[in-house]
Each structure stands twice: as C-alpha cells, then as structure tokens.
CSV table of C-alpha atoms and ligand atoms in Angstrom, one decimal:
chain,number,residue,atom,x,y,z
A,130,MET,CA,-6.7,41.6,36.1
A,131,ASN,CA,-9.5,42.6,38.5
A,132,TYR,CA,-12.7,40.9,37.5
A,133,ARG,CA,-15.7,43.0,38.5
A,134,GLN,CA,-18.8,41.8,40.4
A,135,LEU,CA,-21.9,42.1,38.2
A,136,GLY,CA,-24.2,44.1,40.5
A,137,ASN,CA,-24.9,42.2,43.7
A,138,SER,CA,-24.8,38.9,41.9
A,139,GLY,CA,-22.2,36.1,42.3
A,140,LEU,CA,-20.9,36.6,38.8
A,141,PHE,CA,-17.5,38.1,38.3
A,142,VAL,CA,-16.7,39.4,34.9
A,143,TYR,CA,-13.8,40.7,32.9
A,144,PRO,CA,-14.0,44.5,32.4
A,145,LEU,CA,-14.9,44.2,28.7
A,146,ALA,CA,-17.7,41.9,27.6
A,147,LEU,CA,-17.8,40.5,24.1
A,148,GLY,CA,-20.8,41.4,21.9
A,149,THR,CA,-21.8,39.0,19.1
A,150,MET,CA,-24.6,40.9,17.2
A,151,GLN,CA,-22.2,40.9,14.2
A,152,PHE,CA,-21.9,37.1,14.0
A,153,GLY,CA,-23.8,35.9,10.9
A,154,TRP,CA,-24.1,39.5,9.8
A,155,THR,CA,-20.9,41.4,9.3
A,156,ALA,CA,-18.6,38.6,10.7
A,157,ASP,CA,-18.9,35.0,9.4
A,158,GLU,CA,-18.7,31.9,11.5
A,159,GLN,CA,-14.9,31.3,11.3
A,160,THR,CA,-14.3,35.0,12.2
A,161,GLY,CA,-16.7,34.6,15.1
A,162,PHE,CA,-14.7,31.6,16.4
A,163,ASP,CA,-11.4,33.4,16.0
A,164,ILE,CA,-12.8,36.5,17.9
A,165,MET,CA,-14.1,34.4,20.7
A,166,ASP,CA,-10.8,32.4,21.0
A,167,ALA,CA,-8.8,35.7,21.1
A,168,TYR,CA,-11.2,37.2,23.7
A,169,ILE,CA,-11.0,34.2,26.0
A,170,GLU,CA,-7.2,33.9,25.6
A,171,ALA,CA,-6.9,37.6,26.8
A,172,GLY,CA,-8.8,36.7,30.0
A,173,GLY,CA,-12.3,37.6,28.8
A,174,ASN,CA,-15.3,35.6,30.2
A,175,LEU,CA,-18.6,37.2,29.3
A,176,ILE,CA,-20.1,36.7,25.9
A,177,ASP,CA,-23.3,38.6,25.1
A,178,THR,CA,-25.8,37.6,22.4
A,179,ALA,CA,-29.6,37.6,21.8
A,180,ASP,CA,-32.1,35.2,20.3
A,181,VAL,CA,-32.9,37.8,17.5
A,182,TYR,CA,-29.2,38.3,16.3
A,183,SER,CA,-29.0,39.1,13.6
A,184,ARG,CA,-32.4,39.3,12.0
A,185,TRP,CA,-31.4,42.4,10.0
A,186,ALA,CA,-28.9,40.3,8.0
A,187,PRO,CA,-30.7,39.3,4.7
A,188,GLY,CA,-32.6,36.0,5.1
A,189,ASN,CA,-31.8,35.5,8.7
A,190,PRO,CA,-34.8,34.6,10.9
A,191,GLY,CA,-32.8,35.1,14.1
A,192,GLY,CA,-30.8,32.6,16.2
A,193,VAL,CA,-27.7,32.5,14.0
A,194,SER,CA,-25.4,34.2,16.5
A,195,GLU,CA,-26.5,31.8,19.2
A,196,GLU,CA,-26.0,28.9,16.9
A,197,ILE,CA,-22.4,30.0,16.1
A,198,ILE,CA,-21.7,30.4,19.8
A,199,GLY,CA,-23.2,27.0,20.5
A,200,ARG,CA,-20.9,25.3,17.9
A,201,TRP,CA,-17.9,27.3,19.3
A,202,LEU,CA,-18.7,26.2,22.9
A,203,LYS,CA,-18.5,22.6,21.8
A,204,THR,CA,-14.9,23.1,20.8
A,205,ARG,CA,-14.0,24.1,24.3
A,206,LYS,CA,-13.1,21.7,27.1
A,207,ASN,CA,-14.9,23.5,29.9
A,208,ARG,CA,-18.1,25.5,29.2
A,209,ASP,CA,-18.2,26.6,32.8
A,210,THR,CA,-15.3,29.1,32.3
A,211,VAL,CA,-17.4,31.1,29.8
A,212,LEU,CA,-20.4,33.2,31.0
A,213,VAL,CA,-23.1,33.2,28.3
A,214,ALA,CA,-25.6,36.0,28.3
A,215,THR,CA,-28.6,36.0,25.9
A,216,LYS,CA,-31.9,37.8,25.6
A,217,VAL,CA,-35.6,37.4,25.0
A,218,ARG,CA,-38.3,39.7,23.7
A,219,GLY,CA,-37.8,40.3,20.0
A,220,PRO,CA,-39.7,38.6,17.2
A,221,MET,CA,-38.4,35.3,16.1
A,222,GLY,CA,-38.9,33.4,12.8
A,223,HIS,CA,-40.5,34.6,9.7
A,224,MET,CA,-43.8,36.2,10.6
A,225,GLY,CA,-46.9,34.4,9.3
A,226,SER,CA,-44.9,31.3,8.4
A,227,GLU,CA,-46.4,29.2,11.2
A,228,GLY,CA,-50.1,29.1,10.3
A,229,ARG,CA,-52.4,30.8,12.8
A,230,GLN,CA,-49.8,31.9,15.3
A,231,THR,CA,-50.3,35.5,16.2
A,232,LYS,CA,-47.6,38.1,16.6
A,233,HIS,CA,-47.8,38.0,20.4
A,234,GLN,CA,-47.2,34.2,20.5
A,235,ARG,CA,-43.8,34.7,18.7
A,236,GLU,CA,-42.4,37.5,20.7
A,237,GLY,CA,-42.8,39.5,23.9
A,238,LEU,CA,-42.5,38.9,27.6
A,239,SER,CA,-45.5,36.6,28.3
A,240,ARG,CA,-44.9,33.5,30.3
A,241,LYS,CA,-45.8,31.4,27.3
A,242,TRP,CA,-43.2,33.1,25.0
A,243,ILE,CA,-40.4,33.3,27.6
A,244,MET,CA,-40.6,29.5,28.4
A,245,ARG,CA,-40.5,28.7,24.7
A,246,ALA,CA,-37.8,31.2,23.8
A,247,CYS,CA,-35.6,30.0,26.6
A,248,GLU,CA,-35.8,26.4,25.5
A,249,ASP,CA,-35.0,27.5,21.9
A,250,SER,CA,-32.0,29.5,23.1
A,251,LEU,CA,-30.7,26.6,25.2
A,252,LYS,CA,-30.9,24.3,22.1
A,253,ARG,CA,-29.2,26.8,19.8
A,254,LEU,CA,-26.4,27.5,22.3
A,255,GLN,CA,-26.1,23.7,23.1
A,256,VAL,CA,-25.9,24.4,26.8
A,257,ASP,CA,-27.8,23.2,29.9
A,258,TYR,CA,-28.0,26.7,31.4
A,259,ILE,CA,-27.7,30.3,30.5
A,260,ASP,CA,-25.6,32.4,32.9
A,261,LEU,CA,-27.5,35.7,32.4
A,262,TYR,CA,-30.9,35.8,30.8
A,263,GLN,CA,-31.9,39.3,29.8
A,264,VAL,CA,-35.2,40.9,28.9
A,265,HIS,CA,-34.2,42.7,25.6
A,266,TRP,CA,-36.7,45.6,26.0
A,267,LEU,CA,-40.0,46.2,27.7
A,268,ASP,CA,-43.2,44.6,26.7
A,269,PRO,CA,-45.8,47.2,27.6
A,270,ILE,CA,-48.7,44.7,27.3
A,271,ILE,CA,-47.5,42.1,29.8
A,272,PRO,CA,-47.5,43.0,33.6
A,273,ILE,CA,-43.9,42.9,34.9
A,274,GLU,CA,-45.1,40.3,37.6
A,275,GLU,CA,-45.9,37.8,34.8
A,276,THR,CA,-42.5,38.3,33.3
A,277,LEU,CA,-40.6,38.1,36.5
A,278,SER,CA,-42.6,35.1,37.7
A,279,ALA,CA,-41.7,33.2,34.5
A,280,LEU,CA,-38.0,34.2,34.7
A,281,THR,CA,-38.0,33.0,38.3
A,282,ASP,CA,-39.3,29.6,37.3
A,283,LEU,CA,-36.5,29.4,34.7
A,284,VAL,CA,-34.0,30.0,37.5
A,285,ARG,CA,-35.7,27.4,39.8
A,286,LYS,CA,-35.6,24.8,36.9
A,287,GLY,CA,-31.8,25.5,36.6
A,288,TYR,CA,-32.1,26.7,33.0
A,289,VAL,CA,-30.9,30.2,34.0
A,290,ARG,CA,-28.5,31.4,36.7
A,291,TYR,CA,-29.3,35.1,36.8
A,292,ILE,CA,-31.7,37.6,35.2
A,293,GLY,CA,-31.1,41.0,33.8
A,294,CYS,CA,-32.8,43.7,31.6
A,295,SER,CA,-31.9,45.9,28.7
A,296,ASN,CA,-33.3,49.2,27.4
A,297,PHE,CA,-35.4,49.8,30.5
A,298,SER,CA,-36.1,53.3,31.7
A,299,ALA,CA,-35.3,54.1,35.4
A,300,TRP,CA,-38.9,53.9,36.6
A,301,ARG,CA,-39.5,50.6,34.8
A,302,LEU,CA,-36.3,49.2,36.4
A,303,MET,CA,-37.5,50.4,39.8
A,304,GLN,CA,-40.9,48.9,39.2
A,305,ALA,CA,-39.3,45.6,38.5
A,306,LEU,CA,-37.0,45.7,41.5
A,307,TRP,CA,-40.1,46.5,43.7
A,308,ALA,CA,-42.1,43.7,42.2
A,309,SER,CA,-39.2,41.3,42.9
A,310,ASP,CA,-39.0,42.4,46.5
A,311,LYS,CA,-42.7,42.3,47.1
A,312,HIS,CA,-43.3,38.9,45.5
A,313,GLY,CA,-40.0,37.1,46.2
A,314,PHE,CA,-39.2,36.9,42.5
A,315,GLU,CA,-35.6,36.7,41.2
A,316,ARG,CA,-34.2,40.2,40.8
A,317,PHE,CA,-32.6,41.9,37.8
A,318,VAL,CA,-28.9,41.8,38.6
A,319,SER,CA,-27.9,43.9,35.6
A,320,ILE,CA,-29.0,46.4,32.9
A,321,GLN,CA,-27.8,46.7,29.4
A,322,PRO,CA,-28.3,50.3,28.3
A,323,GLU,CA,-27.0,52.1,25.2
A,324,TYR,CA,-24.2,54.2,26.7
A,325,SER,CA,-21.0,55.9,25.6
A,326,ILE,CA,-19.4,59.3,25.9
A,327,ALA,CA,-21.1,60.3,22.6
A,328,SER,CA,-24.3,58.3,22.9
A,329,PRO,CA,-27.5,60.2,21.9
A,330,VAL,CA,-29.2,58.8,25.0
A,331,ARG,CA,-26.3,59.4,27.4
A,332,GLU,CA,-28.2,62.0,29.3
A,333,GLN,CA,-31.2,59.7,29.8
A,334,PHE,CA,-28.9,57.1,31.3
A,335,GLU,CA,-26.9,59.3,33.6
A,336,ARG,CA,-29.8,61.4,34.7
A,337,GLU,CA,-31.8,58.5,36.4
A,338,ILE,CA,-30.8,55.0,35.4
A,339,ALA,CA,-27.2,55.2,36.6
A,340,ARG,CA,-28.3,56.4,40.0
A,341,VAL,CA,-30.7,53.5,40.4
A,342,CYS,CA,-27.9,51.1,39.5
A,343,GLU,CA,-25.4,52.6,41.9
A,344,THR,CA,-28.0,52.7,44.8
A,345,TYR,CA,-29.5,49.3,44.3
A,346,GLY,CA,-26.5,47.3,43.2
A,347,VAL,CA,-27.5,46.7,39.6
A,348,GLY,CA,-24.6,45.9,37.3
A,349,VAL,CA,-24.2,48.0,34.1
A,350,ILE,CA,-23.0,46.4,30.9
A,351,PRO,CA,-23.6,49.0,28.2
A,352,TYR,CA,-23.9,48.3,24.5
A,353,SER,CA,-22.5,50.4,21.7
A,354,PRO,CA,-19.7,51.7,23.9
A,355,LEU,CA,-17.9,52.9,20.8
A,356,SER,CA,-21.1,54.4,19.4
A,357,GLY,CA,-21.2,51.7,16.8
A,358,GLY,CA,-17.6,52.5,15.6
A,359,PHE,CA,-17.7,56.3,15.7
A,360,LEU,CA,-15.4,56.4,18.7
A,361,THR,CA,-12.7,54.4,17.1
A,362,GLY,CA,-11.5,57.5,15.2
A,363,LYS,CA,-12.0,56.1,11.8
A,364,TYR,CA,-14.8,58.6,11.1
A,365,GLN,CA,-13.4,62.0,10.3
A,366,ARG,CA,-14.8,65.4,9.5
A,367,ASP,CA,-14.9,66.1,5.7
A,368,ALA,CA,-13.5,62.7,4.8
A,369,ASP,CA,-15.2,59.8,2.9
A,370,LEU,CA,-17.1,57.4,5.1
A,371,PRO,CA,-15.1,54.3,6.1
A,372,ASP,CA,-15.9,50.9,4.6
A,373,SER,CA,-18.5,49.7,7.1
A,374,GLU,CA,-22.0,48.2,6.8
A,375,ARG,CA,-22.9,50.6,9.6
A,376,ALA,CA,-21.3,53.8,8.3
A,377,LYS,CA,-24.4,55.5,6.8
A,378,GLY,CA,-26.3,55.0,10.1
A,379,ILE,CA,-23.4,56.3,12.1
A,380,ALA,CA,-23.1,59.4,9.9
A,381,ASP,CA,-26.8,60.1,10.3
A,382,SER,CA,-26.9,59.7,14.0
A,383,ARG,CA,-23.4,60.7,15.3
A,384,PHE,CA,-22.0,63.5,13.1
A,385,SER,CA,-22.4,66.7,15.1
A,386,GLU,CA,-20.0,69.5,16.2
A,387,LYS,CA,-20.2,68.3,19.8
A,388,ASN,CA,-19.2,64.8,18.8
A,389,TRP,CA,-16.3,66.0,16.7
A,390,ALA,CA,-15.1,68.0,19.6
A,391,ILE,CA,-15.3,64.9,21.8
A,392,LEU,CA,-13.3,62.9,19.3
A,393,ASP,CA,-10.6,65.7,19.2
A,394,ASN,CA,-10.3,65.5,23.0
A,395,LEU,CA,-10.2,61.7,23.0
A,396,ARG,CA,-7.3,61.9,20.5
A,397,GLU,CA,-5.3,64.2,22.7
A,398,VAL,CA,-5.8,61.9,25.7
A,399,ALA,CA,-4.9,58.9,23.5
A,400,ASP,CA,-1.7,60.6,22.5
A,401,ASN,CA,-0.7,61.1,26.2
A,402,HIS,CA,-1.0,57.3,26.7
A,403,GLN,CA,0.2,56.3,23.3
A,404,ALA,CA,-3.1,54.5,23.2
A,405,HIS,CA,-5.9,54.1,20.6
A,406,VAL,CA,-8.9,56.5,20.6
A,407,ALA,CA,-11.2,53.5,21.1
A,408,GLN,CA,-9.3,52.4,24.2
A,409,VAL,CA,-9.7,55.9,25.8
A,410,SER,CA,-13.4,55.9,25.0
A,411,LEU,CA,-13.7,52.6,26.9
A,412,ALA,CA,-11.5,53.7,29.7
A,413,TRP,CA,-13.8,56.7,30.2
A,414,LEU,CA,-16.7,54.3,30.7
A,415,LEU,CA,-14.7,52.1,33.0
A,416,SER,CA,-13.9,55.1,35.2
A,417,LYS,CA,-17.6,55.4,36.2
A,418,PRO,CA,-18.4,54.0,39.7
A,419,TYR,CA,-21.5,52.2,38.5
A,420,MET,CA,-19.8,50.6,35.5
A,421,THR,CA,-19.3,46.8,35.3
A,422,ALA,CA,-18.2,46.0,31.7
A,423,PRO,CA,-18.9,47.7,28.4
A,424,ILE,CA,-19.9,45.2,25.7
A,425,VAL,CA,-17.6,45.7,22.7
A,426,GLY,CA,-18.4,44.5,19.2
A,427,ALA,CA,-15.6,43.6,16.8
A,428,ASN,CA,-15.6,42.4,13.2
A,429,SER,CA,-12.1,40.9,13.3
A,430,VAL,CA,-9.5,39.7,15.8
A,431,GLU,CA,-7.5,42.8,14.8
A,432,GLN,CA,-10.3,45.1,15.9
A,433,LEU,CA,-10.7,43.2,19.1
A,434,LYS,CA,-7.0,43.3,19.9
A,435,GLN,CA,-7.0,47.1,19.5
A,436,LEU,CA,-9.8,47.3,22.1
A,437,LEU,CA,-8.6,44.9,24.8
A,438,PRO,CA,-5.8,47.1,26.3
A,439,ALA,CA,-8.6,49.4,27.5
A,440,ALA,CA,-9.2,47.0,30.4
A,441,ASP,CA,-5.9,48.2,32.0
A,442,LEU,CA,-6.0,51.9,30.9
A,443,VAL,CA,-6.6,54.3,33.7
A,444,LEU,CA,-7.2,58.0,32.9
A,445,ASP,CA,-6.1,60.7,35.4
A,446,ALA,CA,-8.4,63.2,37.0
A,447,HIS,CA,-7.4,66.0,34.6
A,448,GLU,CA,-8.1,63.9,31.5
A,449,LEU,CA,-11.5,62.8,32.9
A,450,GLU,CA,-12.3,66.4,33.7
A,451,ALA,CA,-11.4,67.6,30.2
A,452,LEU,CA,-13.5,64.8,28.6
A,453,ASN,CA,-16.4,65.5,30.9
A,454,GLU,CA,-16.3,69.2,30.1
A,455,VAL,CA,-16.5,68.7,26.4
A,456,SER,CA,-19.1,66.0,26.5
A,457,ASP,CA,-21.4,66.8,29.4
A,458,TRP,CA,-25.0,67.7,29.3
A,459,PRO,CA,-26.5,70.6,31.3
A,460,ARG,CA,-27.7,69.9,34.8
A,461,THR,CA,-30.3,71.7,36.8
A,462,ARG,CA,-29.6,72.7,40.4
A,463,THR,CA,-32.0,70.0,41.6
A,464,GLU,CA,-30.0,67.4,39.6
A,465,ARG,CA,-26.7,68.6,41.0
A,466,GLU,CA,-28.0,68.4,44.6
A,467,ASN,CA,-29.9,65.1,44.4
B,961,NAP,N1,-29.4,45.4,24.2
B,961,NAP,C1,-29.5,45.9,23.0
B,961,NAP,O1,-30.5,46.5,22.6
B,961,NAP,C2,-28.3,46.0,22.1
B,961,NAP,C3,-28.2,46.8,20.9
B,961,NAP,C4,-27.1,46.8,20.2
B,961,NAP,C5,-26.0,46.0,20.6
B,961,NAP,N2,-26.0,45.2,21.7
B,961,NAP,C6,-24.9,44.3,22.1
B,961,NAP,O2,-23.7,45.1,22.3
B,961,NAP,C7,-22.7,44.7,21.4
B,961,NAP,C8,-21.9,45.8,20.9
B,961,NAP,O3,-22.7,46.8,20.3
B,961,NAP,P1,-22.1,47.6,19.0
B,961,NAP,O4,-21.6,46.6,18.0
B,961,NAP,O5,-23.0,48.6,18.7
B,961,NAP,O6,-20.8,48.2,19.8
B,961,NAP,P2,-19.6,49.2,19.5
B,961,NAP,O7,-18.4,48.6,20.2
B,961,NAP,O8,-20.0,50.6,19.8
B,961,NAP,O9,-19.4,49.1,17.9
B,961,NAP,C9,-18.8,48.0,17.3
B,961,NAP,C10,-18.4,48.4,15.9
B,961,NAP,O10,-17.3,49.3,15.9
B,961,NAP,C11,-16.4,49.0,14.9
B,961,NAP,N3,-15.1,48.7,15.5
B,961,NAP,C12,-14.9,48.0,16.7
B,961,NAP,N4,-13.6,47.9,17.0
B,961,NAP,C13,-13.0,48.6,16.0
B,961,NAP,C14,-11.6,48.9,15.8
B,961,NAP,N5,-10.7,48.5,16.6
B,961,NAP,N6,-11.3,49.7,14.7
B,961,NAP,C15,-12.3,50.1,13.9
B,961,NAP,N7,-13.6,49.8,14.0
B,961,NAP,C16,-13.9,49.1,15.1
B,961,NAP,C17,-17.0,47.7,14.1
B,961,NAP,O11,-17.8,48.2,13.1
B,961,NAP,P3,-17.4,48.3,11.6
B,961,NAP,O12,-16.2,47.5,11.4
B,961,NAP,O13,-18.6,47.7,10.8
B,961,NAP,O14,-17.3,49.7,11.3
B,961,NAP,C18,-17.9,47.1,15.2
B,961,NAP,O15,-18.9,46.3,14.7
B,961,NAP,C19,-23.4,43.9,20.3
B,961,NAP,O16,-22.6,42.9,19.7
B,961,NAP,C20,-24.5,43.2,21.1
B,961,NAP,O17,-24.0,42.1,21.8
B,961,NAP,C21,-27.2,45.2,22.5
C-alpha cells in the first residue's frame, strides 16, 4: 500500500481516512471501537474527529467522539502508529450554562478559545499531542494572524504537530498561506473541503481551491466523499428511502436527474470491476492529482469493509472520462486556459 504525503508535511497517510462524526450519534461506543480496530487492521492510520462531534445528537454538548477515541487509544499499545486529527471553531457546551460567558468565549478562532479548546481536546483524547489540528471553518471576526499565531504557539509547545483548515474558500486559504509566509507562522498543510463526484459544492472546490492545493502543496482530505451515503447506491429512484438517520437530508439535497445519471454511470463502472458503487466513487476521488485521502464515515464494520478496497481500485482513462462527462460542470474559456 502506498501511503500518501499530506501536502508538503512529514505525515504519510493511508489513502482513506476514517471519519468519526457518527460516534456517539449513529454509532455507539462499542461499534466505534470495532470500526477503528478494523480500520487500523486494514492498514489505516488517520482518524478524523472534531471537538463538536456530535452536538446534533440529542443531549450531546460536544466532545463525545473525542472521548470515545481517547478510551480506544488507551486500548492500543502504541499511540504513535495512529494519526489523530481534530478540529476547533464550533460552539462547545450548553450555551448560557456557564454564567456570564459570552458566545465568543466558547467558540471561534480567537487565541483565548483556541488555547482552551486544544487543552480540552487533549484531555478528552487522552493524548500528549494532536497530529493534525484543523480550523473547522472560518471565524470572520478574528484576524487570521491571531489564529495562526495561536496555532503556531501550540506547535511550539508540542501540543500539536501540524495545522490544517476546513471549509475555507480559495482566497481565505491563500490569505492564510501568505500570512504564514510573511510572519513565519506555521502553515496549513491540509484542507478538508466537502467534495465528491455528486457534491453540491464540487464546482466551488474544483474551480479554485483544488488549484491552490496543487500549486502550493496543500493536502486534500475531503469529507462526505460518499455524499453522506447517496453514492453507496442504496438510494434509488422511485424507491422508499433507506433506513438511515440521514436519509431525509440526503433526499432533499442530492436527489436530482444529474445525480441519478451519475449513479447509473458509477454502477456500470462498478460492474466492470465487480466492485461496489461506493468503491468506484472513492476511486474517482483518488484519481485526482491533488487528492490525499477522502474521509469515509461508516456506521458499522460491514459498511467500512465495503469501502476499504477502494484504496486499491484504479479506474482506467475511459471510465474516468465517462464519469467526468456525466458529472462535470460547465467551464468558461478562461477557466479552461488558466
Ligand atoms: N469538516 C467538516 O465540516 C465535516 C463535515 C462533515 C463530516 N466531516 C468528517 O468527514 C467524515 C465523513 O463524512 P460523512 O459521514 O458525511 O461521509 P460519507 O462517507 O459521505 O457518508 C457516510 C455515511 O454513508 C453511509 N455509508 C457509509 N458506508 C456505507 C456502506 N458501505 N453502505 C451503505 N451506506 C454506507 C452511512 O450512513 P447511513 O448508514 O446513516 O446511511 C455513513 O454514515 C465525518 O465522519 C467527519 O469526520 C467533516
């Protein structure tokens, strides 16, 4: 298995990262342990979480996914063989439950909150350091220099090895890279965008962000690479929705003639390889020159095992051309030439 360099960093990662947003939400702790065991056994080494996971589960103030990972890491002999990625930015705790604290002391990308949030994540994860600490999304109130300066201090203290961002637009990513160059701050080594062959924001990513990443050596670890489950093939035209917590949201955001045509095409390619539709969706992502490792979510070991062969699946030029043709977005002449 060829591990891939994460941008220009010294981290080498398995071509599929493991997402854990579902831990404590649609997957309980034991299932989470089993999924992580199966992932590591298959050669996987990058586990992605966030401080806020999963606040949308009833009664969860955030932090549960990190806590589950922390307890699982304690069952392992060597923590160093697992790369732990987490995130900061989202609101933590039950708002208003801590007396006079204001919203902006409990979330965001200020120096004050980043320092506190990192300490909290280290405790929940029960580790001395985080391999990749990511800014979950932009904080428009705080200058990027303050954020990068705080993140740089975390690296200097040894709490964090590398820093990355998520959900940044191309110009914000460039702004951050410039600020790092200018002030000698640590540099974002990766970005975590939403991206798949059927993503509603695919065009936004490919139009500008992907080109920044390729040019400046920023690793790409996209989330929702299966479009939240749509690209597994279990959603079908004119059929009842599958039994999934996410089904209604997927139906609202993904059901379109274009996406059904993409699925039909993925099925044909899957048949050529006697593979699963989801594996072909991931192999399409892995064919991109700027791609490091899609972050897959799985609610069971069975789901995960169906995805893992994608790491070795190579699509030929004709298959990629057909998939691109059915899924592509219109480009202007300037875009084609630049
Ligand atoms: N940075 C961000 O803002 C952000 C946002 C979202 C996610 N993330 C990260 O990215 C990770 C992945 O995101 P995601 O969960 O949206 O990814 P995804 O891989 O597109 O969707 C995962 C979902 O697809 C379904 N699925 C997966 N394998 C399947 C299989 N073999 N057969 C049938 N269904 C299957 C499961 O849902 P059901 O079983 O419920 O149908 C699963 O929860 C998260 O865990 C998190 O770490 C980051």
